[in-house]
PDB file of C-alpha atoms in Angstrom:
ATOM      1  CA  MET X   1       7.501 -16.937 -17.893  1.00 73.00           C
ATOM      2  CA  ALA X   2       7.253 -13.388 -19.224  1.00 85.00           C
ATOM      3  CA  VAL X   3       4.222 -11.234 -18.416  1.00 88.00           C
ATOM      4  CA  ALA X   4       2.816  -8.524 -20.690  1.00 92.00           C
ATOM      5  CA  SER X   5       3.104  -5.142 -18.985  1.00 95.00           C
ATOM      6  CA  TYR X   6       0.161  -3.645 -20.835  1.00 92.00           C
ATOM      7  CA  ASN X   7      -2.153  -5.638 -18.538  1.00 93.00           C
ATOM      8  CA  THR X   8      -0.853  -3.765 -15.467  1.00 95.00           C
ATOM      9  CA  THR X   9      -3.349  -1.731 -13.444  1.00 95.00           C
ATOM     10  CA  ILE X  10      -2.569   1.212 -11.169  1.00 95.00           C
ATOM     11  CA  LYS X  11      -5.095   2.559  -8.679  1.00 96.00           C
ATOM     12  CA  ALA X  12      -5.181   5.395  -6.159  1.00 94.00           C
ATOM     13  CA  GLY X  13      -7.152   5.525  -2.927  1.00 94.00           C
ATOM     14  CA  GLY X  14     -10.149   7.798  -2.415  1.00 92.00           C
ATOM     15  CA  THR X  15     -12.275   9.014   0.507  1.00 93.00           C
ATOM     16  CA  PRO X  16     -12.569   6.658   3.525  1.00 96.00           C
ATOM     17  CA  THR X  17     -16.006   5.015   3.695  1.00 98.00           C
ATOM     18  CA  THR X  18     -17.676   3.464   6.740  1.00 98.00           C
ATOM     19  CA  MET X  19     -18.259  -0.292   6.871  1.00 98.00           C
ATOM     20  CA  THR X  20     -19.993  -2.266   9.626  1.00 98.00           C
ATOM     21  CA  ASP X  21     -19.574  -5.944  10.574  1.00 98.00           C
ATOM     22  CA  GLU X  22     -17.970  -6.966   7.298  1.00 98.00           C
ATOM     23  CA  ASP X  23     -17.594 -10.751   6.987  1.00 98.00           C
ATOM     24  CA  MET X  24     -14.104 -12.245   7.064  1.00 98.00           C
ATOM     25  CA  SER X  25     -12.880 -15.696   6.048  1.00 97.00           C
ATOM     26  CA  VAL X  26      -9.847 -17.678   7.127  1.00 96.00           C
ATOM     27  CA  VAL X  27      -6.832 -17.419   4.803  1.00 96.00           C
ATOM     28  CA  THR X  28      -4.454 -19.672   6.665  1.00 92.00           C
ATOM     29  CA  GLY X  29      -4.003 -20.615  10.312  1.00 92.00           C
ATOM     30  CA  ASN X  30      -5.220 -17.755  12.512  1.00 95.00           C
ATOM     31  CA  GLN X  31      -5.279 -15.218   9.656  1.00 97.00           C
ATOM     32  CA  TYR X  32      -8.571 -13.848   8.287  1.00 98.00           C
ATOM     33  CA  GLN X  33      -9.337 -11.458   5.411  1.00 98.00           C
ATOM     34  CA  ILE X  34     -12.355  -9.327   4.493  1.00 98.00           C
ATOM     35  CA  ASP X  35     -14.492 -11.219   1.964  1.00 98.00           C
ATOM     36  CA  ASP X  36     -15.427  -8.179  -0.145  1.00 98.00           C
ATOM     37  CA  GLY X  37     -12.359  -7.390  -2.253  1.00 95.00           C
ATOM     38  CA  THR X  38     -13.444  -3.756  -2.699  1.00 96.00           C
ATOM     39  CA  LYS X  39     -13.238  -3.173   1.073  1.00 97.00           C
ATOM     40  CA  GLN X  40      -9.885  -4.780   1.881  1.00 97.00           C
ATOM     41  CA  ILE X  41      -7.882  -1.553   2.104  1.00 97.00           C
ATOM     42  CA  LEU X  42      -8.515  -0.154   5.580  1.00 96.00           C
ATOM     43  CA  ASP X  43      -8.222   3.505   6.530  1.00 94.00           C
ATOM     44  CA  ARG X  44      -5.061   3.819   8.633  1.00 90.00           C
ATOM     45  CA  ASP X  45      -6.520   6.726  10.651  1.00 90.00           C
ATOM     46  CA  THR X  46      -9.674   4.903  11.787  1.00 94.00           C
ATOM     47  CA  ASP X  47      -9.774   2.429  14.665  1.00 93.00           C
ATOM     48  CA  VAL X  48     -11.301  -0.925  13.782  1.00 97.00           C
ATOM     49  CA  THR X  49     -13.511  -3.236  15.817  1.00 98.00           C
ATOM     50  CA  VAL X  50     -13.041  -6.981  15.372  1.00 98.00           C
ATOM     51  CA  LYS X  51     -15.729  -9.388  16.595  1.00 97.00           C
ATOM     52  CA  VAL X  52     -16.015 -13.159  16.878  1.00 97.00           C
ATOM     53  CA  ASP X  53     -19.628 -14.373  16.990  1.00 97.00           C
ATOM     54  CA  GLY X  54     -20.717 -10.809  17.754  1.00 96.00           C
ATOM     55  CA  THR X  55     -18.366 -10.335  20.728  1.00 97.00           C
ATOM     56  CA  THR X  56     -15.680  -7.631  20.460  1.00 97.00           C
ATOM     57  CA  VAL X  57     -12.121  -8.956  20.641  1.00 97.00           C
ATOM     58  CA  ASP X  58      -9.496  -6.933  22.530  1.00 97.00           C
ATOM     59  CA  SER X  59      -6.922  -5.446  20.150  1.00 95.00           C
ATOM     60  CA  SER X  60      -4.097  -7.075  22.105  1.00 96.00           C
ATOM     61  CA  ASN X  61      -5.262 -10.422  20.727  1.00 97.00           C
ATOM     62  CA  TYR X  62      -4.689  -9.669  17.042  1.00 97.00           C
ATOM     63  CA  SER X  63      -2.654  -7.662  14.548  1.00 95.00           C
ATOM     64  CA  ILE X  64      -3.913  -5.981  11.366  1.00 95.00           C
ATOM     65  CA  ASP X  65      -2.598  -5.595   7.833  1.00 95.00           C
ATOM     66  CA  TYR X  66      -4.416  -2.383   6.913  1.00 96.00           C
ATOM     67  CA  LEU X  67      -3.462  -2.602   3.247  1.00 96.00           C
ATOM     68  CA  PHE X  68      -5.034  -6.016   2.668  1.00 97.00           C
ATOM     69  CA  GLY X  69      -7.796  -6.081   5.275  1.00 97.00           C
ATOM     70  CA  MET X  70      -6.271  -8.992   7.133  1.00 97.00           C
ATOM     71  CA  VAL X  71      -6.479  -9.847  10.852  1.00 98.00           C
ATOM     72  CA  THR X  72      -4.051 -12.295  12.444  1.00 97.00           C
ATOM     73  CA  PHE X  73      -5.179 -13.609  15.829  1.00 97.00           C
ATOM     74  CA  THR X  74      -2.833 -14.776  18.547  1.00 96.00           C
ATOM     75  CA  SER X  75      -4.928 -17.941  18.917  1.00 94.00           C
ATOM     76  CA  SER X  76      -7.234 -20.053  16.762  1.00 92.00           C
ATOM     77  CA  GLN X  77     -10.864 -18.979  16.251  1.00 93.00           C
ATOM     78  CA  THR X  78     -13.954 -21.124  15.713  1.00 90.00           C
ATOM     79  CA  GLY X  79     -16.722 -18.511  15.340  1.00 93.00           C
ATOM     80  CA  ASP X  80     -17.753 -16.013  12.659  1.00 96.00           C
ATOM     81  CA  VAL X  81     -15.260 -13.149  12.359  1.00 97.00           C
ATOM     82  CA  THR X  82     -16.364  -9.634  11.369  1.00 98.00           C
ATOM     83  CA  ILE X  83     -14.717  -6.213  11.261  1.00 98.00           C
ATOM     84  CA  SER X  84     -15.990  -2.612  11.402  1.00 98.00           C
ATOM     85  CA  GLY X  85     -14.192   0.618  10.539  1.00 98.00           C
ATOM     86  CA  LYS X  86     -13.538   2.481   7.293  1.00 98.00           C
ATOM     87  CA  PHE X  87     -12.214   1.224   3.970  1.00 98.00           C
ATOM     88  CA  ILE X  88     -10.492   3.078   1.133  1.00 96.00           C
ATOM     89  CA  PRO X  89     -12.218   2.780  -2.267  1.00 97.00           C
ATOM     90  CA  THR X  90      -9.849   2.834  -5.238  1.00 95.00           C
ATOM     91  CA  THR X  91     -10.078   4.144  -8.784  1.00 93.00           C
ATOM     92  CA  ALA X  92      -7.782   3.578 -11.735  1.00 93.00           C
ATOM     93  CA  VAL X  93      -5.110   6.185 -12.388  1.00 92.00           C
ATOM     94  CA  GLY X  94      -6.434   7.235 -15.795  1.00 86.00           C
ATOM     95  CA  GLY X  95      -3.997   7.463 -18.656  1.00 88.00           C
ATOM     96  CA  ALA X  96      -1.152   5.705 -16.828  1.00 93.00           C
ATOM     97  CA  SER X  97       1.214   4.238 -19.423  1.00 94.00           C
ATOM     98  CA  GLN X  98       4.365   3.462 -17.458  1.00 95.00           C
ATOM     99  CA  TYR X  99       5.384   2.839 -13.858  1.00 96.00           C
ATOM    100  CA  GLY X 100       8.545   2.279 -11.866  1.00 97.00           C
ATOM    101  CA  LEU X 101       8.768   0.676  -8.430  1.00 97.00           C
ATOM    102  CA  ASN X 102      12.005   0.893  -6.479  1.00 97.00           C
ATOM    103  CA  ILE X 103      12.530  -0.969  -3.186  1.00 95.00           C
ATOM    104  CA  SER X 104      15.831  -0.306  -1.437  1.00 95.00           C
ATOM    105  CA  SER X 105      17.600  -0.727   1.887  1.00 95.00           C
ATOM    106  CA  ASP X 106      20.574   1.084   3.391  1.00 96.00           C
ATOM    107  CA  ILE X 107      23.537  -1.244   3.819  1.00 97.00           C
ATOM    108  CA  LEU X 108      25.491  -0.438   6.984  1.00 97.00           C
ATOM    109  CA  ASP X 109      29.131  -1.321   7.552  1.00 95.00           C
ATOM    110  CA  LYS X 110      29.583  -3.088  10.921  1.00 93.00           C
ATOM    111  CA  THR X 111      33.175  -4.243  10.427  1.00 94.00           C
ATOM    112  CA  ASP X 112      35.263  -4.266  13.590  1.00 91.00           C
ATOM    113  CA  PHE X 113      38.682  -5.582  14.641  1.00 89.00           C
ATOM    114  CA  GLU X 114      37.290  -9.103  15.007  1.00 87.00           C
ATOM    115  CA  THR X 115      35.861  -9.261  11.474  1.00 83.00           C
ATOM    116  CA  THR X 116      38.713  -7.790   9.420  1.00 78.00           C
ATOM    117  CA  GLY X 117      39.693  -9.298   6.099  1.00 85.00           C
ATOM    118  CA  PHE X 118      36.236  -8.868   4.623  1.00 89.00           C
ATOM    119  CA  ARG X 119      33.752  -6.152   5.418  1.00 91.00           C
ATOM    120  CA  SER X 120      30.731  -7.145   7.525  1.00 93.00           C
ATOM    121  CA  LYS X 121      27.398  -5.590   6.559  1.00 94.00           C
ATOM    122  CA  ASP X 122      23.928  -5.219   8.039  1.00 95.00           C
ATOM    123  CA  TYR X 123      20.593  -3.838   6.836  1.00 95.00           C
ATOM    124  CA  GLY X 124      19.537  -0.336   7.852  1.00 95.00           C
ATOM    125  CA  LEU X 125      16.354   1.522   6.911  1.00 93.00           C
ATOM    126  CA  SER X 126      14.297   0.475   3.889  1.00 93.00           C
ATOM    127  CA  ASP X 127      12.514   2.743   1.428  1.00 94.00           C
ATOM    128  CA  VAL X 128      10.101   2.475  -1.494  1.00 96.00           C
ATOM    129  CA  SER X 129       9.402   4.942  -4.297  1.00 97.00           C
ATOM    130  CA  VAL X 130       7.024   4.921  -7.260  1.00 97.00           C
ATOM    131  CA  THR X 131       7.182   6.846 -10.531  1.00 97.00           C
ATOM    132  CA  LEU X 132       4.264   7.092 -12.949  1.00 96.00           C
ATOM    133  CA  GLU X 133       4.015   8.337 -16.508  1.00 95.00           C
ATOM    134  CA  ARG X 134       0.524   9.250 -17.639  1.00 93.00           C
ATOM    135  CA  PHE X 135      -1.434  11.244 -20.206  1.00 92.00           C
ATOM    136  CA  ASP X 136      -2.525  14.389 -18.388  1.00 87.00           C
ATOM    137  CA  ASP X 137      -6.293  14.879 -18.117  1.00 82.00           C
ATOM    138  CA  LEU X 138      -5.693  18.401 -16.701  1.00 80.00           C
ATOM    139  CA  ALA X 139      -7.676  17.529 -13.553  1.00 83.00           C
ATOM    140  CA  ASN X 140      -4.766  18.622 -11.305  1.00 81.00           C
ATOM    141  CA  THR X 141      -5.515  15.733  -8.931  1.00 85.00           C
ATOM    142  CA  PHE X 142      -1.921  15.008  -8.017  1.00 88.00           C
ATOM    143  CA  LYS X 143      -0.799  18.626  -8.062  1.00 89.00           C
ATOM    144  CA  ASP X 144      -3.526  19.433  -5.537  1.00 90.00           C
ATOM    145  CA  LYS X 145      -2.347  16.633  -3.263  1.00 89.00           C
ATOM    146  CA  ILE X 146       1.193  18.016  -3.301  1.00 90.00           C
ATOM    147  CA  LEU X 147       0.025  21.560  -2.558  1.00 91.00           C
ATOM    148  CA  ASN X 148      -2.327  20.319   0.180  1.00 89.00           C
ATOM    149  CA  ARG X 149       0.349  17.991   1.621  1.00 88.00           C
ATOM    150  CA  GLU X 150      -1.920  14.962   1.285  1.00 88.00           C
ATOM    151  CA  GLY X 151      -0.777  11.359   1.197  1.00 89.00           C
ATOM    152  CA  LEU X 152      -2.464   8.672  -0.857  1.00 91.00           C
ATOM    153  CA  MET X 153      -2.607   4.918  -1.298  1.00 94.00           C
ATOM    154  CA  ILE X 154      -1.271   3.435  -4.532  1.00 96.00           C
ATOM    155  CA  GLU X 155      -1.980  -0.111  -5.740  1.00 97.00           C
ATOM    156  CA  ILE X 156      -0.025  -1.737  -8.568  1.00 97.00           C
ATOM    157  CA  THR X 157      -1.049  -5.061 -10.127  1.00 96.00           C
ATOM    158  CA  PRO X 158       1.869  -6.055 -12.382  1.00 95.00           C
ATOM    159  CA  GLY X 159       0.788  -7.628 -15.651  1.00 95.00           C
ATOM    160  CA  GLY X 160      -2.809  -7.877 -14.451  1.00 93.00           C
ATOM    161  CA  GLY X 161      -1.943 -10.960 -12.379  1.00 92.00           C
ATOM    162  CA  SER X 162      -2.931 -11.966  -8.859  1.00 92.00           C
ATOM    163  CA  GLU X 163      -0.033 -10.169  -7.178  1.00 94.00           C
ATOM    164  CA  LYS X 164      -0.826  -6.754  -5.700  1.00 96.00           C
ATOM    165  CA  ILE X 165       1.594  -4.137  -4.367  1.00 96.00           C
ATOM    166  CA  ARG X 166       0.108  -1.528  -2.036  1.00 96.00           C
ATOM    167  CA  GLY X 167       1.587   1.338  -0.065  1.00 96.00           C
ATOM    168  CA  TRP X 168       0.918   4.763   1.439  1.00 95.00           C
ATOM    169  CA  TYR X 169       2.893   7.464  -0.326  1.00 95.00           C
ATOM    170  CA  VAL X 170       3.698  11.147  -0.148  1.00 93.00           C
ATOM    171  CA  PRO X 171       3.472  12.795  -3.600  1.00 93.00           C
ATOM    172  CA  GLU X 172       6.826  14.442  -4.299  1.00 94.00           C
ATOM    173  CA  SER X 173       6.510  15.944  -7.770  1.00 94.00           C
ATOM    174  CA  ALA X 174       4.160  16.310 -10.723  1.00 92.00           C
ATOM    175  CA  ASN X 175       5.835  17.472 -13.924  1.00 93.00           C
ATOM    176  CA  ASN X 176       4.025  18.293 -17.152  1.00 92.00           C
ATOM    177  CA  ALA X 177       5.310  18.118 -20.692  1.00 94.00           C
ATOM    178  CA  GLY X 178       3.714  18.921 -24.027  1.00 93.00           C
ATOM    179  CA  ASP X 179       4.576  18.958 -27.691  1.00 92.00           C
ATOM    180  CA  VAL X 180       2.722  20.388 -30.670  1.00 94.00           C
ATOM    181  CA  SER X 181       2.505  16.913 -32.222  1.00 94.00           C
ATOM    182  CA  SER X 182       1.694  14.850 -29.127  1.00 92.00           C
ATOM    183  CA  LEU X 183      -0.572  14.580 -26.083  1.00 93.00           C
ATOM    184  CA  GLU X 184       0.023  16.360 -22.797  1.00 93.00           C
ATOM    185  CA  THR X 185       1.876  14.092 -20.363  1.00 94.00           C
ATOM    186  CA  GLU X 186       2.497  14.103 -16.616  1.00 94.00           C
ATOM    187  CA  ALA X 187       5.408  12.526 -14.752  1.00 95.00           C
ATOM    188  CA  LEU X 188       4.682  11.734 -11.090  1.00 95.00           C
ATOM    189  CA  THR X 189       7.002  10.768  -8.250  1.00 96.00           C
ATOM    190  CA  PHE X 190       5.921   9.306  -4.890  1.00 96.00           C
ATOM    191  CA  ASN X 191       7.879   8.354  -1.770  1.00 96.00           C
ATOM    192  CA  LEU X 192       6.706   5.873   0.838  1.00 96.00           C
ATOM    193  CA  ASN X 193       5.279   7.322   4.058  1.00 93.00           C
ATOM    194  CA  GLY X 194       6.712   4.801   6.491  1.00 88.00           C
ATOM    195  CA  ASN X 195       5.542   6.539   9.665  1.00 78.00           C
ATOM    196  CA  ILE X 196       2.119   4.883   9.552  1.00 76.00           C
ATOM    197  CA  LYS X 197       0.427   1.513  10.114  1.00 76.00           C
ATOM    198  CA  SER X 198       1.006  -1.030   7.350  1.00 84.00           C
ATOM    199  CA  ALA X 199       2.902   1.414   5.153  1.00 93.00           C
ATOM    200  CA  PHE X 200       3.801  -1.128   2.471  1.00 94.00           C
ATOM    201  CA  SER X 201       2.627  -4.643   1.666  1.00 92.00           C
ATOM    202  CA  TRP X 202       3.075  -7.046  -1.232  1.00 92.00           C
ATOM    203  CA  ARG X 203       0.867 -10.120  -1.607  1.00 90.00           C
TER     204      ARG X 203
END
């Protein structure tokens, strides 16, 4: 079934904000997620504290999806689960009118004398890039991030549905264009910053 693209939303992350003992609910099995949807993107540079019934759980007993505020325990839990740390608030990328998301992987040739006849391939490194077209509000937000060498979180909700695509990106370029008979526009390019916790997630 086709989905109308005009319902798509694109958001960028803002300043990390402290949260304390946020409630979490089970998603499936041993996996829990923060109840408050506005606090589900965790700051990758801030350590979190996970508690069950008020008792801190050692970090060796769980893993975290920082982009969706999810904790997966190594064993089942029966008590109330909470989390403390910092979350990333998001705001809509104003004037966005078009986006492009490219997910790719290097394909490596591993053919040897025992596999001749047809080439044998394997996956190498993966990469993700995002391009945005928007009407420029002349706020210089993205240009400042490039000049200051700042990364940012981008969230894309295709067609306004339930699926969300989140990742931490390095702004690569911000190009302006203008015409006497049209609005000022800005073309933005971002590349995934894979050298961080939970760099990219799609749920």
